[in-house]
Short mmCIF file of N, CA, C and O in Angstrom, two decimals:
data_model
loop_
_atom_site.label_atom_id
_atom_site.label_comp_id
_atom_site.label_asym_id
_atom_site.label_seq_id
_atom_site.Cartn_x
_atom_site.Cartn_y
_atom_site.Cartn_z
N VAL A 2 118.66 -47.75 28.89
CA VAL A 2 118.88 -47.88 27.46
C VAL A 2 117.61 -47.52 26.70
O VAL A 2 117.67 -47.04 25.60
N GLY A 3 116.45 -47.77 27.29
CA GLY A 3 115.21 -47.43 26.64
C GLY A 3 114.77 -48.42 25.58
O GLY A 3 114.08 -48.04 24.63
N LEU A 4 115.15 -49.67 25.73
CA LEU A 4 114.79 -50.67 24.72
C LEU A 4 113.77 -51.69 25.23
O LEU A 4 113.45 -52.64 24.53
N ALA A 5 113.25 -51.47 26.42
CA ALA A 5 112.28 -52.40 27.01
C ALA A 5 111.05 -52.57 26.13
O ALA A 5 110.42 -53.63 26.14
N GLN A 6 110.74 -51.56 25.35
CA GLN A 6 109.56 -51.63 24.48
C GLN A 6 109.67 -52.73 23.43
O GLN A 6 108.68 -53.14 22.85
N TYR A 7 110.88 -53.23 23.19
CA TYR A 7 111.10 -54.27 22.18
C TYR A 7 111.14 -55.67 22.77
O TYR A 7 111.23 -56.64 22.02
N ALA A 8 111.07 -55.80 24.07
CA ALA A 8 111.19 -57.11 24.71
C ALA A 8 110.15 -58.10 24.20
O ALA A 8 110.48 -59.22 23.82
N GLY A 9 108.89 -57.70 24.19
CA GLY A 9 107.83 -58.59 23.73
C GLY A 9 108.01 -59.01 22.29
O GLY A 9 107.85 -60.18 21.94
N MET A 10 108.38 -58.06 21.45
CA MET A 10 108.58 -58.36 20.03
C MET A 10 109.74 -59.34 19.84
O MET A 10 109.65 -60.27 19.05
N LEU A 11 110.82 -59.14 20.58
CA LEU A 11 111.97 -60.04 20.49
C LEU A 11 111.60 -61.44 20.96
O LEU A 11 111.96 -62.44 20.31
N LEU A 12 110.86 -61.53 22.05
CA LEU A 12 110.44 -62.83 22.57
C LEU A 12 109.54 -63.55 21.57
O LEU A 12 109.72 -64.75 21.30
N ARG A 13 108.58 -62.83 21.00
CA ARG A 13 107.66 -63.43 20.02
C ARG A 13 108.39 -63.87 18.75
O ARG A 13 107.94 -64.77 18.06
N SER A 14 109.51 -63.24 18.47
CA SER A 14 110.27 -63.55 17.26
C SER A 14 111.31 -64.65 17.48
O SER A 14 112.11 -64.94 16.59
N GLY A 15 111.31 -65.23 18.68
CA GLY A 15 112.20 -66.35 18.94
C GLY A 15 113.50 -65.99 19.63
O GLY A 15 114.31 -66.87 19.94
N PHE A 16 113.73 -64.73 19.90
CA PHE A 16 114.92 -64.31 20.63
C PHE A 16 114.58 -64.33 22.12
O PHE A 16 114.48 -63.30 22.77
N ASP A 17 114.37 -65.56 22.63
CA ASP A 17 113.84 -65.71 23.98
C ASP A 17 114.88 -66.12 25.01
O ASP A 17 114.53 -66.46 26.14
N ASP A 18 116.15 -66.13 24.64
CA ASP A 18 117.21 -66.34 25.62
C ASP A 18 118.45 -65.59 25.15
O ASP A 18 118.56 -65.19 24.00
N MET A 19 119.37 -65.36 26.06
CA MET A 19 120.56 -64.56 25.73
C MET A 19 121.44 -65.25 24.70
O MET A 19 122.05 -64.58 23.88
N GLU A 20 121.50 -66.56 24.73
CA GLU A 20 122.31 -67.29 23.76
C GLU A 20 121.87 -66.99 22.33
O GLU A 20 122.68 -66.82 21.44
N THR A 21 120.57 -66.89 22.13
CA THR A 21 120.03 -66.56 20.81
C THR A 21 120.14 -65.07 20.53
O THR A 21 120.52 -64.66 19.44
N LEU A 22 119.83 -64.26 21.53
CA LEU A 22 119.82 -62.82 21.33
C LEU A 22 121.20 -62.27 20.97
O LEU A 22 121.32 -61.39 20.13
N ILE A 23 122.27 -62.81 21.57
CA ILE A 23 123.60 -62.28 21.25
C ILE A 23 124.02 -62.59 19.82
O ILE A 23 124.96 -61.99 19.31
N GLU A 24 123.30 -63.49 19.15
CA GLU A 24 123.60 -63.82 17.76
C GLU A 24 122.76 -63.01 16.77
O GLU A 24 122.88 -63.19 15.56
N ILE A 25 121.91 -62.11 17.27
CA ILE A 25 121.04 -61.34 16.40
C ILE A 25 121.87 -60.50 15.42
O ILE A 25 122.95 -60.03 15.76
N GLU A 26 121.39 -60.38 14.22
CA GLU A 26 122.11 -59.65 13.18
C GLU A 26 121.33 -58.41 12.77
O GLU A 26 120.14 -58.28 13.05
N ASP A 27 122.01 -57.50 12.09
CA ASP A 27 121.38 -56.25 11.66
C ASP A 27 120.13 -56.51 10.82
O ASP A 27 119.14 -55.79 10.95
N ASP A 28 120.17 -57.52 9.96
CA ASP A 28 119.00 -57.84 9.14
C ASP A 28 117.80 -58.19 10.01
O ASP A 28 116.67 -57.80 9.70
N HIS A 29 118.04 -58.95 11.08
CA HIS A 29 116.94 -59.30 11.99
C HIS A 29 116.34 -58.05 12.61
O HIS A 29 115.12 -57.91 12.69
N LEU A 30 117.22 -57.16 13.06
CA LEU A 30 116.74 -55.94 13.71
C LEU A 30 115.94 -55.08 12.74
O LEU A 30 114.91 -54.52 13.11
N ARG A 31 116.40 -55.00 11.50
CA ARG A 31 115.65 -54.25 10.48
C ARG A 31 114.30 -54.89 10.23
O ARG A 31 113.27 -54.22 10.16
N ASP A 32 114.30 -56.23 10.10
CA ASP A 32 113.05 -56.95 9.84
C ASP A 32 112.05 -56.76 10.98
O ASP A 32 110.84 -56.75 10.76
N LEU A 33 112.58 -56.62 12.20
CA LEU A 33 111.71 -56.41 13.36
C LEU A 33 111.24 -54.98 13.49
O LEU A 33 110.37 -54.66 14.30
N GLY A 34 111.81 -54.09 12.68
CA GLY A 34 111.38 -52.70 12.67
C GLY A 34 112.06 -51.78 13.67
O GLY A 34 111.54 -50.70 13.96
N LEU A 35 113.19 -52.19 14.20
CA LEU A 35 113.91 -51.32 15.13
C LEU A 35 114.51 -50.15 14.37
O LEU A 35 115.15 -50.35 13.34
N PRO A 36 114.33 -48.95 14.87
CA PRO A 36 114.98 -47.80 14.25
C PRO A 36 116.51 -47.97 14.37
O PRO A 36 117.00 -48.60 15.31
N PRO A 37 117.26 -47.44 13.42
CA PRO A 37 118.71 -47.62 13.42
C PRO A 37 119.40 -47.24 14.74
O PRO A 37 120.30 -47.95 15.19
N GLY A 38 118.97 -46.17 15.36
CA GLY A 38 119.59 -45.77 16.62
C GLY A 38 119.35 -46.77 17.74
O GLY A 38 120.25 -47.06 18.52
N HIS A 39 118.16 -47.34 17.80
CA HIS A 39 117.86 -48.34 18.82
C HIS A 39 118.59 -49.64 18.51
O HIS A 39 119.05 -50.32 19.44
N ALA A 40 118.70 -49.98 17.24
CA ALA A 40 119.46 -51.18 16.86
C ALA A 40 120.92 -51.03 17.28
O ALA A 40 121.52 -51.96 17.81
N LEU A 41 121.47 -49.85 17.09
CA LEU A 41 122.84 -49.57 17.48
C LEU A 41 123.03 -49.72 19.00
O LEU A 41 123.98 -50.33 19.47
N LYS A 42 122.08 -49.18 19.76
CA LYS A 42 122.14 -49.30 21.22
C LYS A 42 122.10 -50.76 21.65
O LYS A 42 122.86 -51.17 22.53
N LEU A 43 121.20 -51.52 21.05
CA LEU A 43 121.07 -52.93 21.41
C LEU A 43 122.35 -53.69 21.08
O LEU A 43 122.86 -54.47 21.89
N ARG A 44 122.90 -53.47 19.88
CA ARG A 44 124.14 -54.15 19.48
C ARG A 44 125.29 -53.80 20.44
O ARG A 44 126.08 -54.65 20.81
N LYS A 45 125.35 -52.55 20.86
CA LYS A 45 126.40 -52.11 21.78
C LYS A 45 126.27 -52.84 23.12
O LYS A 45 127.25 -53.34 23.67
N ARG A 46 125.04 -52.92 23.65
CA ARG A 46 124.82 -53.60 24.93
C ARG A 46 125.11 -55.09 24.81
O ARG A 46 125.65 -55.70 25.73
N LEU A 47 124.75 -55.69 23.69
CA LEU A 47 125.02 -57.11 23.49
C LEU A 47 126.52 -57.38 23.40
O LEU A 47 127.01 -58.38 23.92
N LYS A 48 127.25 -56.47 22.78
CA LYS A 48 128.70 -56.60 22.70
C LYS A 48 129.32 -56.53 24.10
O LYS A 48 130.20 -57.32 24.44
N GLU A 49 128.83 -55.62 24.92
CA GLU A 49 129.31 -55.50 26.30
C GLU A 49 128.98 -56.77 27.09
O GLU A 49 129.80 -57.26 27.86
N TYR A 50 127.79 -57.31 26.87
CA TYR A 50 127.38 -58.53 27.56
C TYR A 50 128.30 -59.69 27.16
O TYR A 50 128.76 -60.45 28.01
N ARG A 51 128.54 -59.83 25.86
CA ARG A 51 129.42 -60.90 25.36
C ARG A 51 130.79 -60.83 26.02
O ARG A 51 131.37 -61.85 26.36
N ALA A 52 131.30 -59.63 26.18
CA ALA A 52 132.64 -59.45 26.78
C ALA A 52 132.66 -59.90 28.24
O ALA A 52 133.70 -60.34 28.72
N THR A 53 131.54 -59.81 28.93
CA THR A 53 131.52 -60.20 30.34
C THR A 53 131.31 -61.69 30.53
O THR A 53 131.70 -62.23 31.56
N VAL A 54 130.71 -62.38 29.58
CA VAL A 54 130.43 -63.81 29.75
C VAL A 54 131.32 -64.71 28.93
O VAL A 54 131.34 -65.91 29.15
N ALA A 55 132.07 -64.15 28.00
CA ALA A 55 132.94 -64.98 27.16
C ALA A 55 134.12 -65.49 27.97
O ALA A 55 134.72 -64.74 28.73
N PRO A 56 134.45 -66.78 27.83
CA PRO A 56 135.60 -67.30 28.56
C PRO A 56 136.90 -66.72 28.04
O PRO A 56 136.99 -66.35 26.87
N ASP A 57 137.88 -66.62 28.91
CA ASP A 57 139.20 -66.13 28.54
C ASP A 57 139.91 -67.20 27.73
O ASP A 57 140.16 -68.29 28.24
N PRO A 58 140.22 -66.95 26.44
CA PRO A 58 140.83 -67.98 25.60
C PRO A 58 142.15 -68.50 26.15
O PRO A 58 142.48 -69.65 25.99
N SER A 59 142.92 -67.69 26.84
CA SER A 59 144.20 -68.14 27.36
C SER A 59 144.03 -69.13 28.50
O SER A 59 144.92 -69.93 28.77
N SER A 60 142.89 -69.11 29.18
CA SER A 60 142.69 -70.03 30.30
C SER A 60 142.36 -71.45 29.82
O SER A 60 142.46 -72.39 30.59
N CYS A 61 142.03 -71.62 28.56
CA CYS A 61 141.70 -72.94 28.03
C CYS A 61 142.93 -73.83 27.93
O CYS A 61 142.85 -75.02 28.09
N ASP A 62 144.09 -73.27 27.66
CA ASP A 62 145.29 -74.06 27.45
C ASP A 62 146.08 -74.31 28.72
O ASP A 62 146.63 -75.37 28.90
N SER A 63 146.18 -73.34 29.61
CA SER A 63 147.12 -73.47 30.69
C SER A 63 146.89 -74.63 31.66
O SER A 63 147.78 -75.44 31.80
N PRO A 64 145.76 -74.78 32.34
CA PRO A 64 145.68 -75.86 33.33
C PRO A 64 145.76 -77.24 32.72
O PRO A 64 146.47 -78.09 33.21
N THR A 65 145.07 -77.47 31.62
CA THR A 65 145.03 -78.79 31.03
C THR A 65 146.37 -79.17 30.41
O THR A 65 146.90 -80.24 30.66
N SER A 66 146.94 -78.28 29.62
CA SER A 66 148.17 -78.62 28.91
C SER A 66 149.33 -78.79 29.86
O SER A 66 150.19 -79.62 29.65
N SER A 67 149.38 -78.03 30.96
CA SER A 67 150.50 -78.17 31.87
C SER A 67 150.40 -79.47 32.67
O SER A 67 151.41 -80.05 33.05
N ALA A 68 149.20 -79.96 32.89
CA ALA A 68 149.04 -81.19 33.67
C ALA A 68 149.24 -82.44 32.81
O ALA A 68 149.66 -83.46 33.30
N THR A 69 148.95 -82.35 31.53
CA THR A 69 149.02 -83.54 30.70
C THR A 69 150.05 -83.43 29.59
O THR A 69 150.23 -84.36 28.83
N GLY A 70 150.71 -82.31 29.50
CA GLY A 70 151.66 -82.09 28.41
C GLY A 70 153.01 -82.74 28.65
O GLY A 70 153.22 -83.50 29.59
N ALA A 71 153.95 -82.43 27.80
CA ALA A 71 155.29 -83.02 27.84
C ALA A 71 156.00 -82.71 29.15
O ALA A 71 156.75 -83.52 29.67
N GLY A 72 155.75 -81.55 29.73
CA GLY A 72 156.40 -81.18 30.98
C GLY A 72 156.03 -82.13 32.11
O GLY A 72 156.88 -82.51 32.91
N ALA A 73 154.79 -82.56 32.18
CA ALA A 73 154.36 -83.47 33.23
C ALA A 73 154.99 -84.84 33.03
O ALA A 73 155.42 -85.49 33.98
N THR A 74 155.09 -85.30 31.79
CA THR A 74 155.70 -86.59 31.50
C THR A 74 157.19 -86.56 31.82
O THR A 74 157.72 -87.47 32.44
N ALA A 75 157.86 -85.50 31.42
CA ALA A 75 159.29 -85.38 31.68
C ALA A 75 159.54 -85.35 33.18
O ALA A 75 160.52 -85.92 33.66
N GLY A 76 158.66 -84.73 33.92
CA GLY A 76 158.81 -84.66 35.37
C GLY A 76 158.73 -86.04 36.00
O GLY A 76 159.47 -86.37 36.91
N ARG A 77 157.86 -86.89 35.49
CA ARG A 77 157.74 -88.25 36.03
C ARG A 77 158.97 -89.07 35.69
O ARG A 77 159.43 -89.84 36.48
N ARG A 78 159.49 -88.91 34.50
CA ARG A 78 160.69 -89.65 34.12
C ARG A 78 161.89 -89.26 34.99
O ARG A 78 162.69 -90.09 35.33
N ALA A 79 161.96 -88.00 35.34
CA ALA A 79 163.10 -87.54 36.13
C ALA A 79 163.12 -88.19 37.50
O ALA A 79 164.16 -88.41 38.07
N ARG A 80 161.94 -88.53 38.05
CA ARG A 80 161.88 -89.16 39.37
C ARG A 80 162.15 -90.65 39.32
O ARG A 80 162.48 -91.26 40.31
N ALA A 81 161.98 -91.29 38.19
CA ALA A 81 162.17 -92.74 38.11
C ALA A 81 163.66 -93.08 38.17
O ALA A 81 164.48 -92.34 37.68
N PRO A 82 164.04 -94.24 38.81
CA PRO A 82 165.46 -94.60 38.91
C PRO A 82 166.10 -94.96 37.59
O PRO A 82 165.62 -95.34 36.65
#
């Protein structure tokens, strides 16, 4: 990507972990002096990174809701005499 030259500057500016870096905004990049093309490259790579580490929203509902939802309760009632 050719952005290693900005690592020190980003670290000194408080972008010292990925959680913080993925929240960086265009204004921050401008204030840090990144040329527009390099800012674009960095934003693109951060977007790709976010897509690989973001949890799948559909997986949040399925295991928990099926185990504790109405279906589980109805199943227990069906077994009772």
